[in-house]
Structures are given as structure tokens and as C-alpha cells.
Amino acid sequence: MIYAFCVALLRMIYAILFPLKIVGRENVPKEGGVLLCANHISLLDPMTIGIKLKRQVRYMAKAELFNVPVLGWLIKHLGAFPVKRGGVSKESIKTSLNTLRSGHVMGIFPEGTRNSDSGSAKKGAASFALRSGAAVVPAAIIGSYKPFRRMTVVYGAPIDLSAFEGAGSDSLDAVTDVIMGRIHEMISTGKPSSR
């Protein structure tokens, strides 16, 4: 109930400030675990990739954000769970894997921090993808969050990672490259990837 209220409120705010054009929403599976991997350009990104989907998107957020009045309440009810400063804890990893294995959608930003110039990505998304067996859906956030300017979110087809099954940690760099390559392709074209 609170989630539906928060999403409805955010949709109204976005409709005025950052009208969203959504492309490829049908690429997000209707059921089962989904790891939604997107580029990261703003603190608003977690809301941006989730508010137009029919399924709730859960995500990690810095523990400090939960102490911020209003924001802490909002992100908690939007499905965020805390991560302590200084790296992802075993508890956060366990929560993430349980979220995916339980058939939920989890959003993650492989670059780790906000990055407008498509820098290097961390291996966390690849690790979750291989360990959870969840569908991996790339997403591209295109725009600059300038008030009253249209933003675009593009969802690509799930990435086939079957070639990496059982390959272990040696394949994390390669899987990360595949995921980020798909995201960058969609940023460039504004179209969903289909491979």
C-alpha cells in the first residue's frame, strides 16, 4: 500500500519535472528473479529505473541515506536495503542473493558510484548474476535530470550468460564487460539491445 502510494507520488513529480520516455519495458520478465543493471548518473537513478515498471525494484542504498528525514522513509518503502560505508558487507550480499533467488527484481549500478563518463565498472553485478541465476536485464538512463527536460529509460533484452555458467570468479571481468557493453550500446542508440 505504501509502495503504491510512493510510486504514484513519484510518477506525478516526474511527469512535471522529468517526463520519462520508456523504451523496451516488455523486456523485463513478468516473473522470476531479475537483476536490472543500469548506468549511474544521479541519486535519482534508482527511482528512475523502477517507477514505470509493474514490478517493484529493490536496491542497495548507503546506510546513511536511511537517516535523512523524508528520503530515508521514502527509499525504505520503495524497497531499498542499507549497505554500510566502506564496501558491501556479507549481510548485504546475502540479502541481495536472497532477493533475487526469491523471484524479486533488484536494481544495481555496476559502476558503483555516479559516473557521467562511462568509467570502469565493479564486478558485483556479474557476481550476483552468476550466483543467483536471475535474468540479467540491461537498462540505460539517458538524459541529464534538467527540470522539464525529457528523460529516457531503455530496457534491453535479458543477457544470455549461459556461456559463463560454472566458470567461477575468473569470468567476472568478462561478464562485467558484456553487461556494460550492452548498457553503453543502448545509451548510444537509445534502442533496446536484443542480443
PDB file of C-alpha atoms in Angstrom:
ATOM      1  CA  MET A   1       0.000   0.000   0.000  1.00  0.00           C
ATOM      2  CA  ILE A   2       2.733   2.469   0.982  1.00  0.00           C
ATOM      3  CA  TYR A   3       4.824   1.361  -2.018  1.00  0.00           C
ATOM      4  CA  ALA A   4       1.923   2.037  -4.398  1.00  0.00           C
ATOM      5  CA  PHE A   5       1.424   5.481  -2.827  1.00  0.00           C
ATOM      6  CA  CYS A   6       5.151   6.343  -3.129  1.00  0.00           C
ATOM      7  CA  VAL A   7       5.256   5.244  -6.768  1.00  0.00           C
ATOM      8  CA  ALA A   8       2.112   7.214  -7.628  1.00  0.00           C
ATOM      9  CA  LEU A   9       3.579  10.304  -5.958  1.00  0.00           C
ATOM     10  CA  LEU A  10       6.900   9.924  -7.780  1.00  0.00           C
ATOM     11  CA  ARG A  11       5.147   9.414 -11.115  1.00  0.00           C
ATOM     12  CA  MET A  12       3.341  12.728 -10.646  1.00  0.00           C
ATOM     13  CA  ILE A  13       6.565  14.524  -9.707  1.00  0.00           C
ATOM     14  CA  TYR A  14       8.434  13.007 -12.652  1.00  0.00           C
ATOM     15  CA  ALA A  15       5.588  13.853 -15.052  1.00  0.00           C
ATOM     16  CA  ILE A  16       6.219  17.511 -14.248  1.00  0.00           C
ATOM     17  CA  LEU A  17       9.977  17.694 -13.649  1.00  0.00           C
ATOM     18  CA  PHE A  18      11.495  14.849 -15.702  1.00  0.00           C
ATOM     19  CA  PRO A  19       8.951  13.402 -18.146  1.00  0.00           C
ATOM     20  CA  LEU A  20      10.009   9.816 -18.788  1.00  0.00           C
ATOM     21  CA  LYS A  21      10.020   8.094 -22.158  1.00  0.00           C
ATOM     22  CA  ILE A  22      10.151   4.342 -21.570  1.00  0.00           C
ATOM     23  CA  VAL A  23      11.505   2.033 -24.266  1.00  0.00           C
ATOM     24  CA  GLY A  24      11.587  -1.771 -24.089  1.00  0.00           C
ATOM     25  CA  ARG A  25       9.612  -2.226 -20.868  1.00  0.00           C
ATOM     26  CA  GLU A  26       8.396  -5.568 -22.250  1.00  0.00           C
ATOM     27  CA  ASN A  27      11.977  -6.871 -21.920  1.00  0.00           C
ATOM     28  CA  VAL A  28      11.635  -7.016 -18.125  1.00  0.00           C
ATOM     29  CA  PRO A  29      10.340 -10.526 -17.295  1.00  0.00           C
ATOM     30  CA  LYS A  30       6.927 -10.565 -15.629  1.00  0.00           C
ATOM     31  CA  GLU A  31       8.063 -13.070 -13.010  1.00  0.00           C
ATOM     32  CA  GLY A  32      11.183 -14.629 -11.523  1.00  0.00           C
ATOM     33  CA  GLY A  33      14.378 -13.047 -10.268  1.00  0.00           C
ATOM     34  CA  VAL A  34      15.647 -10.130 -12.342  1.00  0.00           C
ATOM     35  CA  LEU A  35      18.911  -8.244 -11.950  1.00  0.00           C
ATOM     36  CA  LEU A  36      18.327  -4.830 -13.518  1.00  0.00           C
ATOM     37  CA  CYS A  37      21.754  -3.347 -14.389  1.00  0.00           C
ATOM     38  CA  ALA A  38      21.917   0.353 -15.285  1.00  0.00           C
ATOM     39  CA  ASN A  39      24.347   3.222 -15.751  1.00  0.00           C
ATOM     40  CA  HIS A  40      24.550   5.611 -12.793  1.00  0.00           C
ATOM     41  CA  ILE A  41      24.363   9.374 -13.283  1.00  0.00           C
ATOM     42  CA  SER A  42      22.311  10.652 -10.336  1.00  0.00           C
ATOM     43  CA  LEU A  43      20.961   9.850  -6.874  1.00  0.00           C
ATOM     44  CA  LEU A  44      17.573   9.734  -8.607  1.00  0.00           C
ATOM     45  CA  ASP A  45      18.519   6.737 -10.765  1.00  0.00           C
ATOM     46  CA  PRO A  46      17.037   4.010  -8.506  1.00  0.00           C
ATOM     47  CA  MET A  47      13.638   5.687  -8.682  1.00  0.00           C
ATOM     48  CA  THR A  48      14.007   6.413 -12.391  1.00  0.00           C
ATOM     49  CA  ILE A  49      14.592   2.785 -13.388  1.00  0.00           C
ATOM     50  CA  GLY A  50      11.739   1.492 -11.240  1.00  0.00           C
ATOM     51  CA  ILE A  51       8.729   3.774 -11.088  1.00  0.00           C
ATOM     52  CA  LYS A  52       7.366   2.921 -14.545  1.00  0.00           C
ATOM     53  CA  LEU A  53       7.638  -0.855 -14.115  1.00  0.00           C
ATOM     54  CA  LYS A  54       4.776  -3.029 -12.911  1.00  0.00           C
ATOM     55  CA  ARG A  55       7.136  -4.906 -10.594  1.00  0.00           C
ATOM     56  CA  GLN A  56       8.796  -3.408  -7.522  1.00  0.00           C
ATOM     57  CA  VAL A  57      12.536  -2.871  -7.889  1.00  0.00           C
ATOM     58  CA  ARG A  58      14.623  -3.388  -4.756  1.00  0.00           C
ATOM     59  CA  TYR A  59      18.124  -1.968  -4.444  1.00  0.00           C
ATOM     60  CA  MET A  60      21.029  -1.301  -2.109  1.00  0.00           C
ATOM     61  CA  ALA A  61      21.459   2.184  -0.672  1.00  0.00           C
ATOM     62  CA  LYS A  62      24.081   3.740   1.590  1.00  0.00           C
ATOM     63  CA  ALA A  63      23.096   3.230   5.214  1.00  0.00           C
ATOM     64  CA  GLU A  64      23.459   6.970   5.883  1.00  0.00           C
ATOM     65  CA  LEU A  65      20.603   7.747   3.485  1.00  0.00           C
ATOM     66  CA  PHE A  66      18.150   5.971   5.789  1.00  0.00           C
ATOM     67  CA  ASN A  67      18.845   8.635   8.441  1.00  0.00           C
ATOM     68  CA  VAL A  68      17.857  11.524   6.163  1.00  0.00           C
ATOM     69  CA  PRO A  69      14.353  12.805   7.015  1.00  0.00           C
ATOM     70  CA  VAL A  70      11.735  12.007   4.354  1.00  0.00           C
ATOM     71  CA  LEU A  71      14.328  10.471   1.994  1.00  0.00           C
ATOM     72  CA  GLY A  72      15.057   7.624   4.412  1.00  0.00           C
ATOM     73  CA  TRP A  73      11.355   6.874   4.794  1.00  0.00           C
ATOM     74  CA  LEU A  74      10.812   7.054   1.040  1.00  0.00           C
ATOM     75  CA  ILE A  75      13.649   4.764  -0.040  1.00  0.00           C
ATOM     76  CA  LYS A  76      12.796   2.222   2.654  1.00  0.00           C
ATOM     77  CA  HIS A  77       9.236   1.982   1.355  1.00  0.00           C
ATOM     78  CA  LEU A  78      10.460   1.851  -2.240  1.00  0.00           C
ATOM     79  CA  GLY A  79      12.359  -1.341  -1.427  1.00  0.00           C
ATOM     80  CA  ALA A  80      15.873  -0.187  -0.557  1.00  0.00           C
ATOM     81  CA  PHE A  81      18.016  -2.009   1.972  1.00  0.00           C
ATOM     82  CA  PRO A  82      21.083  -0.495   3.686  1.00  0.00           C
ATOM     83  CA  VAL A  83      24.735  -1.023   2.819  1.00  0.00           C
ATOM     84  CA  LYS A  84      27.399   0.190   5.237  1.00  0.00           C
ATOM     85  CA  ARG A  85      30.066   2.610   4.057  1.00  0.00           C
ATOM     86  CA  GLY A  86      33.380   1.023   3.077  1.00  0.00           C
ATOM     87  CA  GLY A  87      32.125  -1.781   0.889  1.00  0.00           C
ATOM     88  CA  VAL A  88      29.374  -4.337   0.558  1.00  0.00           C
ATOM     89  CA  SER A  89      29.059  -6.497   3.661  1.00  0.00           C
ATOM     90  CA  LYS A  90      28.351 -10.221   3.771  1.00  0.00           C
ATOM     91  CA  GLU A  91      24.897  -9.354   5.064  1.00  0.00           C
ATOM     92  CA  SER A  92      24.210  -7.115   2.036  1.00  0.00           C
ATOM     93  CA  ILE A  93      25.411  -9.826  -0.334  1.00  0.00           C
ATOM     94  CA  LYS A  94      23.198 -12.390   1.388  1.00  0.00           C
ATOM     95  CA  THR A  95      20.190 -10.041   1.242  1.00  0.00           C
ATOM     96  CA  SER A  96      20.806  -9.364  -2.454  1.00  0.00           C
ATOM     97  CA  LEU A  97      21.088 -13.035  -3.374  1.00  0.00           C
ATOM     98  CA  ASN A  98      18.001 -13.926  -1.321  1.00  0.00           C
ATOM     99  CA  THR A  99      16.087 -11.118  -3.038  1.00  0.00           C
ATOM    100  CA  LEU A 100      16.963 -12.460  -6.490  1.00  0.00           C
ATOM    101  CA  ARG A 101      16.508 -16.137  -5.623  1.00  0.00           C
ATOM    102  CA  SER A 102      13.088 -15.332  -4.130  1.00  0.00           C
ATOM    103  CA  GLY A 103      11.951 -14.072  -7.524  1.00  0.00           C
ATOM    104  CA  HIS A 104      12.183 -10.325  -6.973  1.00  0.00           C
ATOM    105  CA  VAL A 105      13.664  -7.557  -9.135  1.00  0.00           C
ATOM    106  CA  MET A 106      16.837  -5.907  -7.872  1.00  0.00           C
ATOM    107  CA  GLY A 107      18.367  -2.823  -9.439  1.00  0.00           C
ATOM    108  CA  ILE A 108      22.122  -2.382  -9.414  1.00  0.00           C
ATOM    109  CA  PHE A 109      24.566   0.090 -10.879  1.00  0.00           C
ATOM    110  CA  PRO A 110      27.721  -1.808 -11.928  1.00  0.00           C
ATOM    111  CA  GLU A 111      29.789   1.388 -11.940  1.00  0.00           C
ATOM    112  CA  GLY A 112      29.199   1.596  -8.188  1.00  0.00           C
ATOM    113  CA  THR A 113      29.225   5.383  -7.968  1.00  0.00           C
ATOM    114  CA  ARG A 114      27.638   8.098 -10.070  1.00  0.00           C
ATOM    115  CA  ASN A 115      29.576   8.373 -13.292  1.00  0.00           C
ATOM    116  CA  SER A 116      28.643  10.529 -16.268  1.00  0.00           C
ATOM    117  CA  ASP A 117      31.550   9.481 -18.456  1.00  0.00           C
ATOM    118  CA  SER A 118      31.027   5.714 -18.575  1.00  0.00           C
ATOM    119  CA  GLY A 119      34.023   4.749 -16.477  1.00  0.00           C
ATOM    120  CA  SER A 120      35.062   1.360 -15.204  1.00  0.00           C
ATOM    121  CA  ALA A 121      32.603  -0.978 -13.524  1.00  0.00           C
ATOM    122  CA  LYS A 122      32.911  -3.188 -10.473  1.00  0.00           C
ATOM    123  CA  LYS A 123      32.344  -6.952 -10.523  1.00  0.00           C
ATOM    124  CA  GLY A 124      29.409  -7.042  -8.072  1.00  0.00           C
ATOM    125  CA  ALA A 125      26.679  -7.193 -10.704  1.00  0.00           C
ATOM    126  CA  ALA A 126      28.457 -10.020 -12.518  1.00  0.00           C
ATOM    127  CA  SER A 127      28.858 -11.941  -9.273  1.00  0.00           C
ATOM    128  CA  PHE A 128      25.163 -11.579  -8.374  1.00  0.00           C
ATOM    129  CA  ALA A 129      24.193 -12.574 -11.910  1.00  0.00           C
ATOM    130  CA  LEU A 130      26.221 -15.781 -11.897  1.00  0.00           C
ATOM    131  CA  ARG A 131      25.431 -16.778  -8.308  1.00  0.00           C
ATOM    132  CA  SER A 132      21.698 -16.083  -8.351  1.00  0.00           C
ATOM    133  CA  GLY A 133      20.668 -17.424 -11.752  1.00  0.00           C
ATOM    134  CA  ALA A 134      18.420 -14.368 -12.172  1.00  0.00           C
ATOM    135  CA  ALA A 135      17.645 -12.875 -15.569  1.00  0.00           C
ATOM    136  CA  VAL A 136      20.046 -10.002 -16.278  1.00  0.00           C
ATOM    137  CA  VAL A 137      18.320  -7.026 -17.913  1.00  0.00           C
ATOM    138  CA  PRO A 138      20.459  -4.051 -19.014  1.00  0.00           C
ATOM    139  CA  ALA A 139      18.957  -0.599 -18.622  1.00  0.00           C
ATOM    140  CA  ALA A 140      20.155   2.763 -19.930  1.00  0.00           C
ATOM    141  CA  ILE A 141      19.236   6.081 -18.359  1.00  0.00           C
ATOM    142  CA  ILE A 142      19.572   8.804 -20.985  1.00  0.00           C
ATOM    143  CA  GLY A 143      19.311  12.477 -20.094  1.00  0.00           C
ATOM    144  CA  SER A 144      20.634  14.952 -17.553  1.00  0.00           C
ATOM    145  CA  TYR A 145      17.855  15.486 -14.984  1.00  0.00           C
ATOM    146  CA  LYS A 146      17.451  19.095 -16.047  1.00  0.00           C
ATOM    147  CA  PRO A 147      13.992  20.251 -14.937  1.00  0.00           C
ATOM    148  CA  PHE A 148      11.260  19.995 -17.577  1.00  0.00           C
ATOM    149  CA  ARG A 149      13.521  18.050 -19.976  1.00  0.00           C
ATOM    150  CA  ARG A 150      12.546  14.577 -21.137  1.00  0.00           C
ATOM    151  CA  MET A 151      14.493  11.606 -19.759  1.00  0.00           C
ATOM    152  CA  THR A 152      14.604   8.230 -21.475  1.00  0.00           C
ATOM    153  CA  VAL A 153      14.935   4.805 -19.873  1.00  0.00           C
ATOM    154  CA  VAL A 154      15.700   1.913 -22.209  1.00  0.00           C
ATOM    155  CA  TYR A 155      15.370  -1.723 -21.086  1.00  0.00           C
ATOM    156  CA  GLY A 156      17.217  -4.305 -23.170  1.00  0.00           C
ATOM    157  CA  ALA A 157      16.516  -7.980 -23.664  1.00  0.00           C
ATOM    158  CA  PRO A 158      17.838 -10.290 -20.929  1.00  0.00           C
ATOM    159  CA  ILE A 159      21.510 -11.100 -21.479  1.00  0.00           C
ATOM    160  CA  ASP A 160      22.366 -14.725 -22.176  1.00  0.00           C
ATOM    161  CA  LEU A 161      25.164 -15.618 -19.752  1.00  0.00           C
ATOM    162  CA  SER A 162      24.928 -19.387 -20.236  1.00  0.00           C
ATOM    163  CA  ALA A 163      28.455 -19.447 -21.699  1.00  0.00           C
ATOM    164  CA  PHE A 164      29.773 -18.349 -18.285  1.00  0.00           C
ATOM    165  CA  GLU A 165      27.899 -20.849 -16.094  1.00  0.00           C
ATOM    166  CA  GLY A 166      30.249 -22.762 -13.834  1.00  0.00           C
ATOM    167  CA  ALA A 167      33.209 -20.626 -14.891  1.00  0.00           C
ATOM    168  CA  GLY A 168      33.699 -19.201 -11.392  1.00  0.00           C
ATOM    169  CA  SER A 169      35.272 -15.910 -10.391  1.00  0.00           C
ATOM    170  CA  ASP A 170      37.676 -15.971 -13.354  1.00  0.00           C
ATOM    171  CA  SER A 171      34.808 -14.948 -15.624  1.00  0.00           C
ATOM    172  CA  LEU A 172      33.632 -11.917 -13.605  1.00  0.00           C
ATOM    173  CA  ASP A 173      35.596  -9.418 -15.718  1.00  0.00           C
ATOM    174  CA  ALA A 174      34.191 -10.872 -18.935  1.00  0.00           C
ATOM    175  CA  VAL A 175      30.603 -10.871 -17.631  1.00  0.00           C
ATOM    176  CA  THR A 176      31.032  -7.277 -16.414  1.00  0.00           C
ATOM    177  CA  ASP A 177      32.263  -6.280 -19.880  1.00  0.00           C
ATOM    178  CA  VAL A 178      29.250  -7.933 -21.516  1.00  0.00           C
ATOM    179  CA  ILE A 179      26.791  -6.162 -19.203  1.00  0.00           C
ATOM    180  CA  MET A 180      28.432  -2.739 -19.542  1.00  0.00           C
ATOM    181  CA  GLY A 181      28.835  -3.180 -23.300  1.00  0.00           C
ATOM    182  CA  ARG A 182      25.092  -3.700 -23.634  1.00  0.00           C
ATOM    183  CA  ILE A 183      24.317  -0.670 -21.456  1.00  0.00           C
ATOM    184  CA  HIS A 184      26.692   1.573 -23.439  1.00  0.00           C
ATOM    185  CA  GLU A 185      25.204   0.334 -26.716  1.00  0.00           C
ATOM    186  CA  MET A 186      21.739   1.383 -25.558  1.00  0.00           C
ATOM    187  CA  ILE A 187      22.977   4.764 -24.329  1.00  0.00           C
ATOM    188  CA  SER A 188      24.419   5.354 -27.807  1.00  0.00           C
ATOM    189  CA  THR A 189      21.419   4.184 -29.812  1.00  0.00           C
ATOM    190  CA  GLY A 190      18.505   4.893 -27.488  1.00  0.00           C
ATOM    191  CA  LYS A 191      17.153   1.488 -28.525  1.00  0.00           C
ATOM    192  CA  PRO A 192      16.834  -1.794 -26.619  1.00  0.00           C
ATOM    193  CA  SER A 193      19.555  -4.331 -27.181  1.00  0.00           C
ATOM    194  CA  SER A 194      18.299  -7.639 -28.472  1.00  0.00           C
ATOM    195  CA  ARG A 195      21.327  -9.916 -28.133  1.00  0.00           C
TER     196      ARG A 195
END
